Short mmCIF file of C-alpha atoms in Angstrom, two decimals:
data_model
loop_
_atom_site.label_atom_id
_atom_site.label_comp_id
_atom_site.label_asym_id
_atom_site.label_seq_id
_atom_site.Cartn_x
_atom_site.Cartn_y
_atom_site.Cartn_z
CA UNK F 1 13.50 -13.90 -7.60
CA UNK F 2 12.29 -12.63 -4.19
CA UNK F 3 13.72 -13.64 -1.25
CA UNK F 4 12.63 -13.35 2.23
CA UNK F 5 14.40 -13.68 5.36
CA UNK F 6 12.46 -13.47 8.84
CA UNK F 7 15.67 -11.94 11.08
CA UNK F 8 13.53 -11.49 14.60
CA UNK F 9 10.31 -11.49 16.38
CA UNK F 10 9.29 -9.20 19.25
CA UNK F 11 5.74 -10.69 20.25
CA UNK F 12 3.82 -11.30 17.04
CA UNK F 13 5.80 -8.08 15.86
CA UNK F 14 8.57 -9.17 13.20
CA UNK F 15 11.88 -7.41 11.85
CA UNK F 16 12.74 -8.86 8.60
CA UNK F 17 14.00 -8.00 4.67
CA UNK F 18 13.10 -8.76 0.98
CA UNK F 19 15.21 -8.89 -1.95
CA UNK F 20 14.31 -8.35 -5.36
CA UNK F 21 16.25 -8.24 -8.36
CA UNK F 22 15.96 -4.63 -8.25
CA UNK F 23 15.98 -3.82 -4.50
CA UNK F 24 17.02 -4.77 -0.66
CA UNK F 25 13.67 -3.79 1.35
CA UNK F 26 14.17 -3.91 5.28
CA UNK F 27 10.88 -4.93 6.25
CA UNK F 28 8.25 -3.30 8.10
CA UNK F 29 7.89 -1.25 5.00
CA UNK F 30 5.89 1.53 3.83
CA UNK F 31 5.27 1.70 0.06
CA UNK F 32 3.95 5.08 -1.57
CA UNK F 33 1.87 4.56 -4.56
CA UNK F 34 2.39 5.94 -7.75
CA UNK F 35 -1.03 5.41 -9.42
CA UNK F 36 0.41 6.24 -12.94
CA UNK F 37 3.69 5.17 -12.82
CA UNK F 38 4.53 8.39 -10.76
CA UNK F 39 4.26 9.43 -7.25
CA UNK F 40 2.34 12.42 -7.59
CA UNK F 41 4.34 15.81 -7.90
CA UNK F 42 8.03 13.99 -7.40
CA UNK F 43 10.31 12.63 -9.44
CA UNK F 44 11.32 8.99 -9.04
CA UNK F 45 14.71 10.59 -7.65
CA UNK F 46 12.95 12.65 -4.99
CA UNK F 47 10.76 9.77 -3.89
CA UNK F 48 13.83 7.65 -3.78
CA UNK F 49 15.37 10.19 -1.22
CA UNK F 50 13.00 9.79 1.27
CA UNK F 51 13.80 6.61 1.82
CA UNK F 52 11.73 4.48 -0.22
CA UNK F 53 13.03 1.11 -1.69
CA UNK F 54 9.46 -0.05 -3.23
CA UNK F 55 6.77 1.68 -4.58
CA UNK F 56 3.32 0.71 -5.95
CA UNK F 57 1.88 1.41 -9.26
CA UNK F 58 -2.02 0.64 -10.24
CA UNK F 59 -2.61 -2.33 -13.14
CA UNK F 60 -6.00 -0.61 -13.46
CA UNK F 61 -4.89 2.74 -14.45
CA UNK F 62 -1.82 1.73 -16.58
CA UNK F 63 -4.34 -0.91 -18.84
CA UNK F 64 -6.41 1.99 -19.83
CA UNK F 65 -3.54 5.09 -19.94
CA UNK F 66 -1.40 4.35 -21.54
CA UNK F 67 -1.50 0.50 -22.30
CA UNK F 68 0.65 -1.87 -20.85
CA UNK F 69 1.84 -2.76 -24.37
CA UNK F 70 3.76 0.33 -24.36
CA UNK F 71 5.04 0.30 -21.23
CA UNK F 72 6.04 -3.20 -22.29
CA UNK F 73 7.89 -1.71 -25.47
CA UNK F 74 9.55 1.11 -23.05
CA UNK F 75 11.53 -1.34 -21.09
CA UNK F 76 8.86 -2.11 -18.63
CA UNK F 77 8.02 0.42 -15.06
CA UNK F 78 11.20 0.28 -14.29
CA UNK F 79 12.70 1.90 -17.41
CA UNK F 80 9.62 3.52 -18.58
CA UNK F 81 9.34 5.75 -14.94
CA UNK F 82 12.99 5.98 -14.42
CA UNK F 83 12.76 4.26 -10.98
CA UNK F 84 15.99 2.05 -9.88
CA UNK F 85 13.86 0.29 -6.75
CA UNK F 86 11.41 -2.36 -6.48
CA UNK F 87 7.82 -2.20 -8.37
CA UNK F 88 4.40 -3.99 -6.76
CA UNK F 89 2.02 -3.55 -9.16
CA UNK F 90 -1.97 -3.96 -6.91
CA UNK F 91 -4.58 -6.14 -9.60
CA UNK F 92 -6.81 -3.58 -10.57
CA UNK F 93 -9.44 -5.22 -8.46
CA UNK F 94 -9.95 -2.76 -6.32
CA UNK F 95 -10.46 0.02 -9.04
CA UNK F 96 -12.97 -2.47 -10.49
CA UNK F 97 -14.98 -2.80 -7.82
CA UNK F 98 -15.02 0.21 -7.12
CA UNK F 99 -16.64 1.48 -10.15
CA UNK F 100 -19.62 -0.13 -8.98
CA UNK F 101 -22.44 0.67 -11.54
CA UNK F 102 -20.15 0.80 -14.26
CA UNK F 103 -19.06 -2.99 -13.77
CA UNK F 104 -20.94 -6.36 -13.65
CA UNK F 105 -18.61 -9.18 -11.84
CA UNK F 106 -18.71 -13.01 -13.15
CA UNK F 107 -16.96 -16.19 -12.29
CA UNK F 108 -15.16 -15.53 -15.61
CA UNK F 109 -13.85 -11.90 -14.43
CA UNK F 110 -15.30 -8.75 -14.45
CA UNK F 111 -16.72 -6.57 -17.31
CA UNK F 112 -16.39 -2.97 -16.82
CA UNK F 113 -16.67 0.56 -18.55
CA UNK F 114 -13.93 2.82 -18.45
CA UNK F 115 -14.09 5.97 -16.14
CA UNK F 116 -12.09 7.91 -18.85
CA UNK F 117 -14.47 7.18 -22.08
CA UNK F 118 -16.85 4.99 -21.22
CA UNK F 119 -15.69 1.90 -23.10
CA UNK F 120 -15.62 -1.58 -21.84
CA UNK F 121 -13.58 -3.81 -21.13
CA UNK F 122 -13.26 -7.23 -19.40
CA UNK F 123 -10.81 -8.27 -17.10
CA UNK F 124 -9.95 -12.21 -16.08
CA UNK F 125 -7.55 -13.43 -14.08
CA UNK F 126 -5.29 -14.38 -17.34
CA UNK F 127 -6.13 -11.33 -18.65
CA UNK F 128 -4.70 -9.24 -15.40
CA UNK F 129 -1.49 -11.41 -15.64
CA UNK F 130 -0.72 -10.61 -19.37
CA UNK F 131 -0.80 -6.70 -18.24
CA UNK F 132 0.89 -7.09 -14.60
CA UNK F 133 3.56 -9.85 -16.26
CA UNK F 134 3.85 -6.99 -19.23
CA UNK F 135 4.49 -3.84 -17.01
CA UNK F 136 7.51 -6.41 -15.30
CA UNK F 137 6.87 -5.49 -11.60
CA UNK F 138 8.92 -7.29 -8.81
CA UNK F 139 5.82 -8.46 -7.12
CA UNK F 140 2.27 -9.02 -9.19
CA UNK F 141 -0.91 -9.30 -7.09
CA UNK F 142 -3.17 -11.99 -8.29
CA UNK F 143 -6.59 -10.96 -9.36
CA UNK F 144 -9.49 -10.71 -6.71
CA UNK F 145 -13.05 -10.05 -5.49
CA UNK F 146 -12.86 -7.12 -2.63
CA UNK F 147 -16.30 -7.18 -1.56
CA UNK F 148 -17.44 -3.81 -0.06
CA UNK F 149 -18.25 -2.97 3.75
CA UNK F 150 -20.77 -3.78 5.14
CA UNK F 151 -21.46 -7.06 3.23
CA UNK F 152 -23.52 -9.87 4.31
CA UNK F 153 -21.73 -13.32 5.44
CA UNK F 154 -23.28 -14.98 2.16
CA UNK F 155 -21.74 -12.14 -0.39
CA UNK F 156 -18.54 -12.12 1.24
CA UNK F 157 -18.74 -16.10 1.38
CA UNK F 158 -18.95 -15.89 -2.81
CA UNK F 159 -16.30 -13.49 -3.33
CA UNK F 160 -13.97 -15.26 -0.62
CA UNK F 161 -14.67 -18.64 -2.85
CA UNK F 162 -13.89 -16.71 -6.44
CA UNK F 163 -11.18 -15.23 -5.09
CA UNK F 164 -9.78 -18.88 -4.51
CA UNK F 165 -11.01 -20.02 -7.95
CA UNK F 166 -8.74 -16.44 -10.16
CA UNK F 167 -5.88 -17.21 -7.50
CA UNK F 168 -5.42 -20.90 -9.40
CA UNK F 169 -6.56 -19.63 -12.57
CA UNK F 170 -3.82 -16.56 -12.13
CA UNK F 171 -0.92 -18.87 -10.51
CA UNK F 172 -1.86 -21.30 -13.44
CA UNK F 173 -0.73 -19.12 -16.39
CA UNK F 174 1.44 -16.66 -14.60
CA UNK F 175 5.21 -16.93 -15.79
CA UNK F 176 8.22 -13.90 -15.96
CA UNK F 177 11.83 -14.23 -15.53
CA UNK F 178 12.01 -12.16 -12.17
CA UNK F 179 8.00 -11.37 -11.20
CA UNK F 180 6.71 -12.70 -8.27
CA UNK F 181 3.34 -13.41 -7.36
CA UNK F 182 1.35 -12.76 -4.16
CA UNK F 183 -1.90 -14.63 -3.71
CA UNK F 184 -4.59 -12.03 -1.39
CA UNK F 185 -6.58 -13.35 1.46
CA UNK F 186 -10.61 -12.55 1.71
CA UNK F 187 -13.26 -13.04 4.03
CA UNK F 188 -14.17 -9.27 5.08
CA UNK F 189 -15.00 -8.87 8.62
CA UNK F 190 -15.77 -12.51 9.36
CA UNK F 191 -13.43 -14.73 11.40
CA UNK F 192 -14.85 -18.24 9.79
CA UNK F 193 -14.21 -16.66 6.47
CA UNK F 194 -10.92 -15.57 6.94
CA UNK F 195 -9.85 -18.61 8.77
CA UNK F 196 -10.87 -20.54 5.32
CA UNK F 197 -9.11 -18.14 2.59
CA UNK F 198 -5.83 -17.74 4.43
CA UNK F 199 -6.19 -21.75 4.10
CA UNK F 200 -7.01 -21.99 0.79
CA UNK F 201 -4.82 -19.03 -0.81
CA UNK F 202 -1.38 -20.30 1.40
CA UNK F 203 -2.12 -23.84 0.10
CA UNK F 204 -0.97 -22.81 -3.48
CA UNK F 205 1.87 -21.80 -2.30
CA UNK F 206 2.74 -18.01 -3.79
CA UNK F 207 5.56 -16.23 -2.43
CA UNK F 208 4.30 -13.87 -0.51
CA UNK F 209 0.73 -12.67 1.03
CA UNK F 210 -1.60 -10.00 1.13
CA UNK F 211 -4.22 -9.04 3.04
CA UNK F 212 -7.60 -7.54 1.05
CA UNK F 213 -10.61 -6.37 2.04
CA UNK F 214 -9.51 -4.30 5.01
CA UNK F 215 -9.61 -0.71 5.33
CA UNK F 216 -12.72 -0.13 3.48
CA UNK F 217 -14.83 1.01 5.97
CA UNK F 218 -15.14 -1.46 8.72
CA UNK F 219 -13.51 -0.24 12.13
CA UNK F 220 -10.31 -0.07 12.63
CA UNK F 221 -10.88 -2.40 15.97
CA UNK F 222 -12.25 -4.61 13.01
CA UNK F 223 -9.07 -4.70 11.32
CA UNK F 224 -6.96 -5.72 13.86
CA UNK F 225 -9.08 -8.15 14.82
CA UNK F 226 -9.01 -9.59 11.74
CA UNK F 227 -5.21 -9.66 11.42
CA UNK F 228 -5.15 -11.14 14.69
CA UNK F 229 -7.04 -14.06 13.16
CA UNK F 230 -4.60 -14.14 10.47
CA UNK F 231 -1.37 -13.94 11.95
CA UNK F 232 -0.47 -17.67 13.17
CA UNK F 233 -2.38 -18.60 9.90
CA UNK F 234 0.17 -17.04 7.70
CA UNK F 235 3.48 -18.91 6.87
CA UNK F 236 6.75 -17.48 8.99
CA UNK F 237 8.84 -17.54 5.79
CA UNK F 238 6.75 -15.76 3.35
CA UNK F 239 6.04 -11.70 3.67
CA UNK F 240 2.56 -10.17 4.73
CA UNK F 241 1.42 -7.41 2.72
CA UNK F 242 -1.79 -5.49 3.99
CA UNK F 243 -3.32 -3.45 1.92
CA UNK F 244 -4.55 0.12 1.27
CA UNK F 245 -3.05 0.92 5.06
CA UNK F 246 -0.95 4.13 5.58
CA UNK F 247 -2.47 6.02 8.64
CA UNK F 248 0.43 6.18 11.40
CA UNK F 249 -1.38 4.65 14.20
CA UNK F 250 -2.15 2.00 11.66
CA UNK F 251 1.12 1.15 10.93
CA UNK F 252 1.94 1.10 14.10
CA UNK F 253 -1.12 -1.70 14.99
CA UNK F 254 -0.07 -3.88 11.67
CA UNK F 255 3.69 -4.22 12.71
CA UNK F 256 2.29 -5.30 16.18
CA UNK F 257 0.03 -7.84 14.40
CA UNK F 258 2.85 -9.30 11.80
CA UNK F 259 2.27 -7.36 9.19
CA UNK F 260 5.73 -6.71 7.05
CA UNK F 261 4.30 -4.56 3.95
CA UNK F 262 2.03 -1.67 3.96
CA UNK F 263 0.57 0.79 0.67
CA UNK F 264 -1.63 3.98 0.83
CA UNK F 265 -2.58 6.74 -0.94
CA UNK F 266 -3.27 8.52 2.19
CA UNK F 267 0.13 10.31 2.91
CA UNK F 268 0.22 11.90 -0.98
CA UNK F 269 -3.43 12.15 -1.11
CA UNK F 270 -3.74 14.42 2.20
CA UNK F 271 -0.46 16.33 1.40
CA UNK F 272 -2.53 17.84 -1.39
CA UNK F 273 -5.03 19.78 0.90
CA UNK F 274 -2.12 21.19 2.67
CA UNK F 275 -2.34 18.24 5.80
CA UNK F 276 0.46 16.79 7.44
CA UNK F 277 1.56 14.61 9.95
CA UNK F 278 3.67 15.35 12.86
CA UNK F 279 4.25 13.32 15.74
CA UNK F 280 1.49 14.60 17.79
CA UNK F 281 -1.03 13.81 14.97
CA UNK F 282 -1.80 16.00 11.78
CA UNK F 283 -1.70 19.36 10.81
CA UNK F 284 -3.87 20.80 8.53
CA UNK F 285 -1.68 24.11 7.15
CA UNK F 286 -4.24 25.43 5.43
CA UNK F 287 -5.77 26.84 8.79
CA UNK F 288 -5.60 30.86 9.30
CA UNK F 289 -3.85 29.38 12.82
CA UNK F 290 -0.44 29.07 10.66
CA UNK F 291 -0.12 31.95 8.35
CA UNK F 292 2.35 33.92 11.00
CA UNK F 293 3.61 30.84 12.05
CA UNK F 294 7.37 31.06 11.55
CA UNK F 295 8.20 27.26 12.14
CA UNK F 296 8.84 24.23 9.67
CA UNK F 297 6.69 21.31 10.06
CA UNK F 298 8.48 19.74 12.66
CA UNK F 299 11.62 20.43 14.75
CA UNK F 300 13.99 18.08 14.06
CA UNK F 301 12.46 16.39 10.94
CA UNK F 302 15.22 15.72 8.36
CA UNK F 303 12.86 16.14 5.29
CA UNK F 304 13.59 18.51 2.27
CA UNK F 305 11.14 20.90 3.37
CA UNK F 306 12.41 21.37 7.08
CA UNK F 307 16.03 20.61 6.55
CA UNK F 308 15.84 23.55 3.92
CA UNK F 309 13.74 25.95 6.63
CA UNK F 310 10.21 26.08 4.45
CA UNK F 311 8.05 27.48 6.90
CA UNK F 312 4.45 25.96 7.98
CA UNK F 313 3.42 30.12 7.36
CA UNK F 314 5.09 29.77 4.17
CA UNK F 315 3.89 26.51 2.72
CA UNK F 316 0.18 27.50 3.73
CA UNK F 317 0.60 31.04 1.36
CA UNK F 318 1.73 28.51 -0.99
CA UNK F 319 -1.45 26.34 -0.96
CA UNK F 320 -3.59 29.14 -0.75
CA UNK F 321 -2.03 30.50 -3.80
CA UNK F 322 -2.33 27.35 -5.37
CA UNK F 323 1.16 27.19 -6.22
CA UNK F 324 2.64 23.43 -7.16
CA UNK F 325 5.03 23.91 -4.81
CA UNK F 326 2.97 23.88 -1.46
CA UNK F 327 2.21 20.57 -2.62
CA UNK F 328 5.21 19.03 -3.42
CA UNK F 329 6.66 20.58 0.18
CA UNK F 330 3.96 18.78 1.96
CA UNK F 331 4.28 15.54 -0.25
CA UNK F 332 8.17 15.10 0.68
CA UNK F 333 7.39 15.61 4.16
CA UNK F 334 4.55 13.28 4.46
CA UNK F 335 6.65 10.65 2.59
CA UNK F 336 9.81 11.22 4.48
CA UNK F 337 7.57 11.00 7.85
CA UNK F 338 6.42 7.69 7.33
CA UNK F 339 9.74 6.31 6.11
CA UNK F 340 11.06 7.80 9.71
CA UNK F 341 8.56 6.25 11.21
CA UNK F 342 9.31 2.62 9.61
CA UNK F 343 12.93 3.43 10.44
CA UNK F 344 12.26 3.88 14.01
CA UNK F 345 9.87 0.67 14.29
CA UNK F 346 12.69 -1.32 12.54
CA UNK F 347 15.06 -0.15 15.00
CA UNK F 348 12.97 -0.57 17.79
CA UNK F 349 12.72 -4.07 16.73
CA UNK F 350 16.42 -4.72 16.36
CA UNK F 351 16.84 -3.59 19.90
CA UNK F 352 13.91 -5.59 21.73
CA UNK F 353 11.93 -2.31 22.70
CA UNK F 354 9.14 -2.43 20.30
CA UNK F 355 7.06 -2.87 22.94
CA UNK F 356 8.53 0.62 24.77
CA UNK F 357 8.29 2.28 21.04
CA UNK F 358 4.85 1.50 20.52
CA UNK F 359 3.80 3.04 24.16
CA UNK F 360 5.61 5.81 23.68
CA UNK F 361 4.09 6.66 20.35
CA UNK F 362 0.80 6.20 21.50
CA UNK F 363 1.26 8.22 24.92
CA UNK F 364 1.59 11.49 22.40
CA UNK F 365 -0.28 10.69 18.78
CA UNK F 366 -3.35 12.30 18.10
CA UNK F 367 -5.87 10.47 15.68
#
């Protein structure tokens, strides 16, 4: 079962680690998703070597292709993608909602068509447990009601209040020899509301948190606000997961605001059109700027692609050519950057300078 242990604070910033059966996880952590049960372009080994202990993969997704029964019959993620770490597997709730015309939400769950065929389906917060509790994650998001931004006080109000109502319903019939369950706080943009769902969901006592409903549009001034609200409304002893977050600067302004978990597509997702990120900013290799440019990434960086001498003038002929493995250069990199960049925050941490580390990043990044 998991097991968290809070080691030190520096301000509201905190240094601590989760266990899993599968995995030790120094927290602040990173996770990379892997949609589909795979991290795009790498193998589970590869995404393992950039230092990742936990990964996400997408209930959603893995319902419809290819059916959590067989993962089930495989051996579970674990077996079934080859990966020896720790699994979070998100609720599908955000892919739901974000189908939008193809869904129709209800106190009883959420009826939707499939973006693949067309064919519906109907997900309920029992429902979402049989899958998650089937695909044997470490850590199982219960089921909830993102609601978009902007949204009204009143909308946001409702899906705060069902949210409540599939967290019970979900800890209620959730049960799995080592899965752990993470209730997910609501309330959008609105202190009030936030104030009463971080209430409500810690009262049921799950054993860990996450934060929804942030990152979807509002500002990022917005965000931290919001986790500012949050953060002496959150119990010490449980970890704080907030979702859909990956952007360096970002990372940088959870750990500051207690945040010990973090997930994005963003780093894989902009690796495919040839950007990356550097500790000034981002590059985008694709630019004519770099085709002479006889450099790797970054100076210093100790990821497959620069430790090995792949060139930014290189990589870009690569994803010009559309070869696969421009891609996969720019994947590790990205990947390996952000697990750096946890590394260094943990450290910082350890040795009461977070507050040094997190001027000194921001005296040189570039959004």
């Amino acid at each position: 079962m998991l097991k968290y242990t809070l080691k030190k604070k520096c301000g509201h910033a905190r240094l601590g680690e989760v266990r899993t059966d599968h995995s030790t996880i120094p927290t602040p952590v990173f996770m990379p998703v892997g949609t589909q049960a795979t991290v795009k372009t790498c193998t589970a080994e590869e995404v393992a070597e950039t230092g990742s202990k936990i990964l996400l993969a997408n209930t959603y997704h893995l319902y419809l292709r290819p059916g959590h029964d067989l993962v089930k019959r495989a051996g579970g993620l674990h077996s079934f993608m080859n990966w020896q770490g720790s699994i979070l597997t998100d609720s599908g709730g955000f892919q739901v909602f974000s189908l939008d015309s193809l869904r129709k939400i209800s106190d009883e769950g959420v009826l939707f068509r499939s973006h693949l065929d067309g064919s519906k389906h109907m997900f309920t917060p029992e429902k979402v447990m049989e899958i998650e509790m089937a695909l044997g994650s470490d850590i199982a998001m219960c089921f909830d009601e993102c609601a978009p931004y902007p949204s009204d006080h009143d909308y946001v109000a409702k899906a705060m209040e069902r949210t409540y109502d599939w967290a019970k319903r979900c800890k209620a019939v959730h049960h799995h020899e080592y899965q752990n369950l993470f209730g997910i706080i609501q309330g959008g943009a609105f202190e009030d509301l936030r104030k009463i769902s971080a209430e409500q969901i810690t009262s049921l006592g799950f054993c860990g948190y996450g934060i929804g409903g942030l990152s979807v549009g509002e500002p990022k001034d917005k965000m931290y606000e919001m986790l500012e609200v949050l953060d002496p409304l959150m119990p010490e002893d449980k970890p704080r997961y907030l979702m859909g977050v990956g952007s360096p600067d970002c990372l940088v302004e959870g750990v500051k605001r207690g945040v010990d978990m973090f997930d994005c597509v963003l780093p894989t997702r902009i690796a495919r059109n040839g950007t990356v990120f550097v500790r000034e900013g981002k590059l985008v290799l694709r630019n004519a700027t770099y085709a002479e440019d006889h450099h790797v990434i970054e100076e210093g960086c100790g990821c497959y692609a620069c430790r090995h001498g792949y060139t930014r003038g290189y990589i870009r002929h690569l994803l010009k050519a559309g070869e696969v493995l421009g891609i996969r250069l720019t994947t590790f990199h990205n990947l390996f950057f952000l697990q750096k960049l946890m590394a260094d925050i943990r450290l910082s941490l350890l040795e009461d300078r977070f507050d040094d580390f997190y001027k000194d990043f921001f005296a040189r990044y570039r959004f």
